């Protein structure tokens, strides 16, 4: 994002817009949820996707990341011989699985 675009982003924040973890495909500015729509404060574009679809995309990304972490931890667990490290890996896997379960509930 260009420095001259910052005032537009600040204006959107001050107007009550909620900054999302998604960027505009045209200008790469962060997108905002404002009055029930996803908008770009810099180029003025309206996202074709609804707020719900944008949130679903973010949740899908989090789910995929958690699953990848669980897979990596499981590989480490299979190779681990130290009892303390094994327990630590099991605790991390448990935490990641609980996070995945909470995402399914929400």
mmCIF file with all atom_site columns, C-alpha atoms in Angstrom:
data_model
loop_
_atom_site.group_PDB
_atom_site.id
_atom_site.type_symbol
_atom_site.label_atom_id
_atom_site.label_alt_id
_atom_site.label_comp_id
_atom_site.label_asym_id
_atom_site.label_entity_id
_atom_site.label_seq_id
_atom_site.pdbx_PDB_ins_code
_atom_site.Cartn_x
_atom_site.Cartn_y
_atom_site.Cartn_z
_atom_site.occupancy
_atom_site.B_iso_or_equiv
_atom_site.pdbx_formal_charge
_atom_site.auth_seq_id
_atom_site.auth_comp_id
_atom_site.auth_asym_id
_atom_site.auth_atom_id
_atom_site.pdbx_PDB_model_num
ATOM 1   C CA . UNK A 1 1   ? 0.000   0.000   0.000  1.00 0.00 ? 1   UNK A CA 1
ATOM 2   C CA . UNK A 1 2   ? 1.268   3.447   -0.893 1.00 0.00 ? 2   UNK A CA 1
ATOM 3   C CA . UNK A 1 3   ? 1.876   6.069   1.779  1.00 0.00 ? 3   UNK A CA 1
ATOM 4   C CA . UNK A 1 4   ? -0.587  8.474   0.134  1.00 0.00 ? 4   UNK A CA 1
ATOM 5   C CA . UNK A 1 5   ? -3.336  5.846   0.594  1.00 0.00 ? 5   UNK A CA 1
ATOM 6   C CA . UNK A 1 6   ? -3.018  5.769   4.386  1.00 0.00 ? 6   UNK A CA 1
ATOM 7   C CA . UNK A 1 7   ? -5.402  8.731   4.979  1.00 0.00 ? 7   UNK A CA 1
ATOM 8   C CA . UNK A 1 8   ? -8.143  6.864   3.067  1.00 0.00 ? 8   UNK A CA 1
ATOM 9   C CA . UNK A 1 9   ? -7.665  3.801   5.251  1.00 0.00 ? 9   UNK A CA 1
ATOM 10  C CA . UNK A 1 10  ? -7.686  5.925   8.415  1.00 0.00 ? 10  UNK A CA 1
ATOM 11  C CA . UNK A 1 11  ? -10.858 7.659   7.240  1.00 0.00 ? 11  UNK A CA 1
ATOM 12  C CA . UNK A 1 12  ? -12.559 4.301   6.782  1.00 0.00 ? 12  UNK A CA 1
ATOM 13  C CA . UNK A 1 13  ? -11.509 3.227   10.283 1.00 0.00 ? 13  UNK A CA 1
ATOM 14  C CA . UNK A 1 14  ? -12.800 6.454   11.792 1.00 0.00 ? 14  UNK A CA 1
ATOM 15  C CA . UNK A 1 15  ? -16.100 6.038   9.941  1.00 0.00 ? 15  UNK A CA 1
ATOM 16  C CA . UNK A 1 16  ? -16.583 2.722   11.740 1.00 0.00 ? 16  UNK A CA 1
ATOM 17  C CA . UNK A 1 17  ? -15.262 0.326   9.127  1.00 0.00 ? 17  UNK A CA 1
ATOM 18  C CA . UNK A 1 18  ? -13.821 -2.976  10.313 1.00 0.00 ? 18  UNK A CA 1
ATOM 19  C CA . UNK A 1 19  ? -10.487 -3.887  8.725  1.00 0.00 ? 19  UNK A CA 1
ATOM 20  C CA . UNK A 1 20  ? -10.450 -7.445  7.393  1.00 0.00 ? 20  UNK A CA 1
ATOM 21  C CA . UNK A 1 21  ? -7.554  -9.829  6.917  1.00 0.00 ? 21  UNK A CA 1
ATOM 22  C CA . UNK A 1 22  ? -8.136  -9.751  3.149  1.00 0.00 ? 22  UNK A CA 1
ATOM 23  C CA . UNK A 1 23  ? -6.649  -7.388  0.582  1.00 0.00 ? 23  UNK A CA 1
ATOM 24  C CA . UNK A 1 24  ? -8.088  -5.757  -2.524 1.00 0.00 ? 24  UNK A CA 1
ATOM 25  C CA . UNK A 1 25  ? -7.218  -7.627  -5.707 1.00 0.00 ? 25  UNK A CA 1
ATOM 26  C CA . UNK A 1 26  ? -6.711  -4.340  -7.571 1.00 0.00 ? 26  UNK A CA 1
ATOM 27  C CA . UNK A 1 27  ? -4.656  -2.101  -5.270 1.00 0.00 ? 27  UNK A CA 1
ATOM 28  C CA . UNK A 1 28  ? -3.655  -4.488  -2.449 1.00 0.00 ? 28  UNK A CA 1
ATOM 29  C CA . UNK A 1 29  ? -5.167  -2.224  0.221  1.00 0.00 ? 29  UNK A CA 1
ATOM 30  C CA . UNK A 1 30  ? -6.787  -3.962  3.170  1.00 0.00 ? 30  UNK A CA 1
ATOM 31  C CA . UNK A 1 31  ? -10.504 -4.467  2.637  1.00 0.00 ? 31  UNK A CA 1
ATOM 32  C CA . UNK A 1 32  ? -13.065 -3.233  5.141  1.00 0.00 ? 32  UNK A CA 1
ATOM 33  C CA . UNK A 1 33  ? -16.487 -4.350  6.254  1.00 0.00 ? 33  UNK A CA 1
ATOM 34  C CA . UNK A 1 34  ? -18.634 -1.214  6.170  1.00 0.00 ? 34  UNK A CA 1
ATOM 35  C CA . UNK A 1 35  ? -22.419 -1.042  6.316  1.00 0.00 ? 35  UNK A CA 1
ATOM 36  C CA . UNK A 1 36  ? -22.689 -4.757  5.615  1.00 0.00 ? 36  UNK A CA 1
ATOM 37  C CA . UNK A 1 37  ? -20.491 -4.685  2.516  1.00 0.00 ? 37  UNK A CA 1
ATOM 38  C CA . UNK A 1 38  ? -16.836 -5.410  1.875  1.00 0.00 ? 38  UNK A CA 1
ATOM 39  C CA . UNK A 1 39  ? -15.216 -2.324  0.349  1.00 0.00 ? 39  UNK A CA 1
ATOM 40  C CA . UNK A 1 40  ? -11.791 -1.020  -0.578 1.00 0.00 ? 40  UNK A CA 1
ATOM 41  C CA . UNK A 1 41  ? -11.122 2.430   0.896  1.00 0.00 ? 41  UNK A CA 1
ATOM 42  C CA . UNK A 1 42  ? -8.392  3.200   -1.642 1.00 0.00 ? 42  UNK A CA 1
ATOM 43  C CA . UNK A 1 43  ? -9.812  2.348   -5.064 1.00 0.00 ? 43  UNK A CA 1
ATOM 44  C CA . UNK A 1 44  ? -13.450 2.401   -3.967 1.00 0.00 ? 44  UNK A CA 1
ATOM 45  C CA . UNK A 1 45  ? -14.121 -1.036  -5.288 1.00 0.00 ? 45  UNK A CA 1
ATOM 46  C CA . UNK A 1 46  ? -16.785 -3.202  -3.781 1.00 0.00 ? 46  UNK A CA 1
ATOM 47  C CA . UNK A 1 47  ? -15.811 -6.768  -3.293 1.00 0.00 ? 47  UNK A CA 1
ATOM 48  C CA . UNK A 1 48  ? -17.937 -9.241  -5.195 1.00 0.00 ? 48  UNK A CA 1
ATOM 49  C CA . UNK A 1 49  ? -17.985 -11.511 -2.176 1.00 0.00 ? 49  UNK A CA 1
ATOM 50  C CA . UNK A 1 50  ? -20.159 -10.908 0.839  1.00 0.00 ? 50  UNK A CA 1
ATOM 51  C CA . UNK A 1 51  ? -18.806 -10.506 4.347  1.00 0.00 ? 51  UNK A CA 1
ATOM 52  C CA . UNK A 1 52  ? -19.887 -14.060 5.135  1.00 0.00 ? 52  UNK A CA 1
ATOM 53  C CA . UNK A 1 53  ? -17.999 -15.433 2.123  1.00 0.00 ? 53  UNK A CA 1
ATOM 54  C CA . UNK A 1 54  ? -14.881 -13.455 3.095  1.00 0.00 ? 54  UNK A CA 1
ATOM 55  C CA . UNK A 1 55  ? -15.056 -14.821 6.643  1.00 0.00 ? 55  UNK A CA 1
ATOM 56  C CA . UNK A 1 56  ? -15.584 -18.344 5.302  1.00 0.00 ? 56  UNK A CA 1
ATOM 57  C CA . UNK A 1 57  ? -12.434 -17.988 3.209  1.00 0.00 ? 57  UNK A CA 1
ATOM 58  C CA . UNK A 1 58  ? -10.454 -16.844 6.244  1.00 0.00 ? 58  UNK A CA 1
ATOM 59  C CA . UNK A 1 59  ? -11.780 -19.741 8.320  1.00 0.00 ? 59  UNK A CA 1
ATOM 60  C CA . UNK A 1 60  ? -10.906 -22.206 5.554  1.00 0.00 ? 60  UNK A CA 1
ATOM 61  C CA . UNK A 1 61  ? -7.364  -20.862 5.530  1.00 0.00 ? 61  UNK A CA 1
ATOM 62  C CA . UNK A 1 62  ? -7.094  -21.229 9.312  1.00 0.00 ? 62  UNK A CA 1
ATOM 63  C CA . UNK A 1 63  ? -8.458  -24.790 9.124  1.00 0.00 ? 63  UNK A CA 1
ATOM 64  C CA . UNK A 1 64  ? -5.937  -25.721 6.433  1.00 0.00 ? 64  UNK A CA 1
ATOM 65  C CA . UNK A 1 65  ? -3.083  -24.200 8.424  1.00 0.00 ? 65  UNK A CA 1
ATOM 66  C CA . UNK A 1 66  ? -4.090  -26.026 11.597 1.00 0.00 ? 66  UNK A CA 1
ATOM 67  C CA . UNK A 1 67  ? -4.359  -29.313 9.708  1.00 0.00 ? 67  UNK A CA 1
ATOM 68  C CA . UNK A 1 68  ? -0.901  -28.796 8.193  1.00 0.00 ? 68  UNK A CA 1
ATOM 69  C CA . UNK A 1 69  ? 0.519   -28.106 11.668 1.00 0.00 ? 69  UNK A CA 1
ATOM 70  C CA . UNK A 1 70  ? -1.146  -31.237 13.073 1.00 0.00 ? 70  UNK A CA 1
ATOM 71  C CA . UNK A 1 71  ? 0.323   -33.294 10.236 1.00 0.00 ? 71  UNK A CA 1
ATOM 72  C CA . UNK A 1 72  ? 3.803   -31.875 10.859 1.00 0.00 ? 72  UNK A CA 1
ATOM 73  C CA . UNK A 1 73  ? 3.530   -32.495 14.601 1.00 0.00 ? 73  UNK A CA 1
ATOM 74  C CA . UNK A 1 74  ? 2.367   -36.066 13.968 1.00 0.00 ? 74  UNK A CA 1
ATOM 75  C CA . UNK A 1 75  ? 5.450   -36.684 11.821 1.00 0.00 ? 75  UNK A CA 1
ATOM 76  C CA . UNK A 1 76  ? 7.668   -35.339 14.603 1.00 0.00 ? 76  UNK A CA 1
ATOM 77  C CA . UNK A 1 77  ? 5.818   -37.475 17.138 1.00 0.00 ? 77  UNK A CA 1
ATOM 78  C CA . UNK A 1 78  ? 6.417   -40.650 15.118 1.00 0.00 ? 78  UNK A CA 1
ATOM 79  C CA . UNK A 1 79  ? 10.181  -40.035 15.212 1.00 0.00 ? 79  UNK A CA 1
ATOM 80  C CA . UNK A 1 80  ? 10.468  -38.802 18.804 1.00 0.00 ? 80  UNK A CA 1
ATOM 81  C CA . UNK A 1 81  ? 12.064  -41.066 21.410 1.00 0.00 ? 81  UNK A CA 1
ATOM 82  C CA . UNK A 1 82  ? 12.377  -38.639 24.336 1.00 0.00 ? 82  UNK A CA 1
ATOM 83  C CA . UNK A 1 83  ? 9.457   -39.036 26.748 1.00 0.00 ? 83  UNK A CA 1
ATOM 84  C CA . UNK A 1 84  ? 9.262   -35.329 27.729 1.00 0.00 ? 84  UNK A CA 1
ATOM 85  C CA . UNK A 1 85  ? 9.320   -34.183 24.099 1.00 0.00 ? 85  UNK A CA 1
ATOM 86  C CA . UNK A 1 86  ? 6.688   -36.784 23.224 1.00 0.00 ? 86  UNK A CA 1
ATOM 87  C CA . UNK A 1 87  ? 4.371   -35.385 25.900 1.00 0.00 ? 87  UNK A CA 1
ATOM 88  C CA . UNK A 1 88  ? 5.012   -31.848 24.645 1.00 0.00 ? 88  UNK A CA 1
ATOM 89  C CA . UNK A 1 89  ? 4.163   -32.844 21.070 1.00 0.00 ? 89  UNK A CA 1
ATOM 90  C CA . UNK A 1 90  ? 0.991   -34.600 22.241 1.00 0.00 ? 90  UNK A CA 1
ATOM 91  C CA . UNK A 1 91  ? -0.044  -31.458 24.109 1.00 0.00 ? 91  UNK A CA 1
ATOM 92  C CA . UNK A 1 92  ? 0.502   -29.320 20.998 1.00 0.00 ? 92  UNK A CA 1
ATOM 93  C CA . UNK A 1 93  ? -1.487  -31.747 18.846 1.00 0.00 ? 93  UNK A CA 1
ATOM 94  C CA . UNK A 1 94  ? -4.300  -31.728 21.409 1.00 0.00 ? 94  UNK A CA 1
ATOM 95  C CA . UNK A 1 95  ? -4.395  -27.919 21.380 1.00 0.00 ? 95  UNK A CA 1
ATOM 96  C CA . UNK A 1 96  ? -4.517  -27.789 17.588 1.00 0.00 ? 96  UNK A CA 1
ATOM 97  C CA . UNK A 1 97  ? -7.269  -30.416 17.461 1.00 0.00 ? 97  UNK A CA 1
ATOM 98  C CA . UNK A 1 98  ? -9.299  -28.464 20.034 1.00 0.00 ? 98  UNK A CA 1
ATOM 99  C CA . UNK A 1 99  ? -8.889  -25.317 17.927 1.00 0.00 ? 99  UNK A CA 1
ATOM 100 C CA . UNK A 1 100 ? -10.143 -27.203 14.859 1.00 0.00 ? 100 UNK A CA 1
ATOM 101 C CA . UNK A 1 101 ? -13.140 -28.446 16.820 1.00 0.00 ? 101 UNK A CA 1
ATOM 102 C CA . UNK A 1 102 ? -13.990 -24.898 17.957 1.00 0.00 ? 102 UNK A CA 1
ATOM 103 C CA . UNK A 1 103 ? -13.891 -23.742 14.337 1.00 0.00 ? 103 UNK A CA 1
ATOM 104 C CA . UNK A 1 104 ? -16.396 -26.444 13.405 1.00 0.00 ? 104 UNK A CA 1
ATOM 105 C CA . UNK A 1 105 ? -18.729 -25.340 16.201 1.00 0.00 ? 105 UNK A CA 1
ATOM 106 C CA . UNK A 1 106 ? -18.611 -21.665 15.210 1.00 0.00 ? 106 UNK A CA 1
#
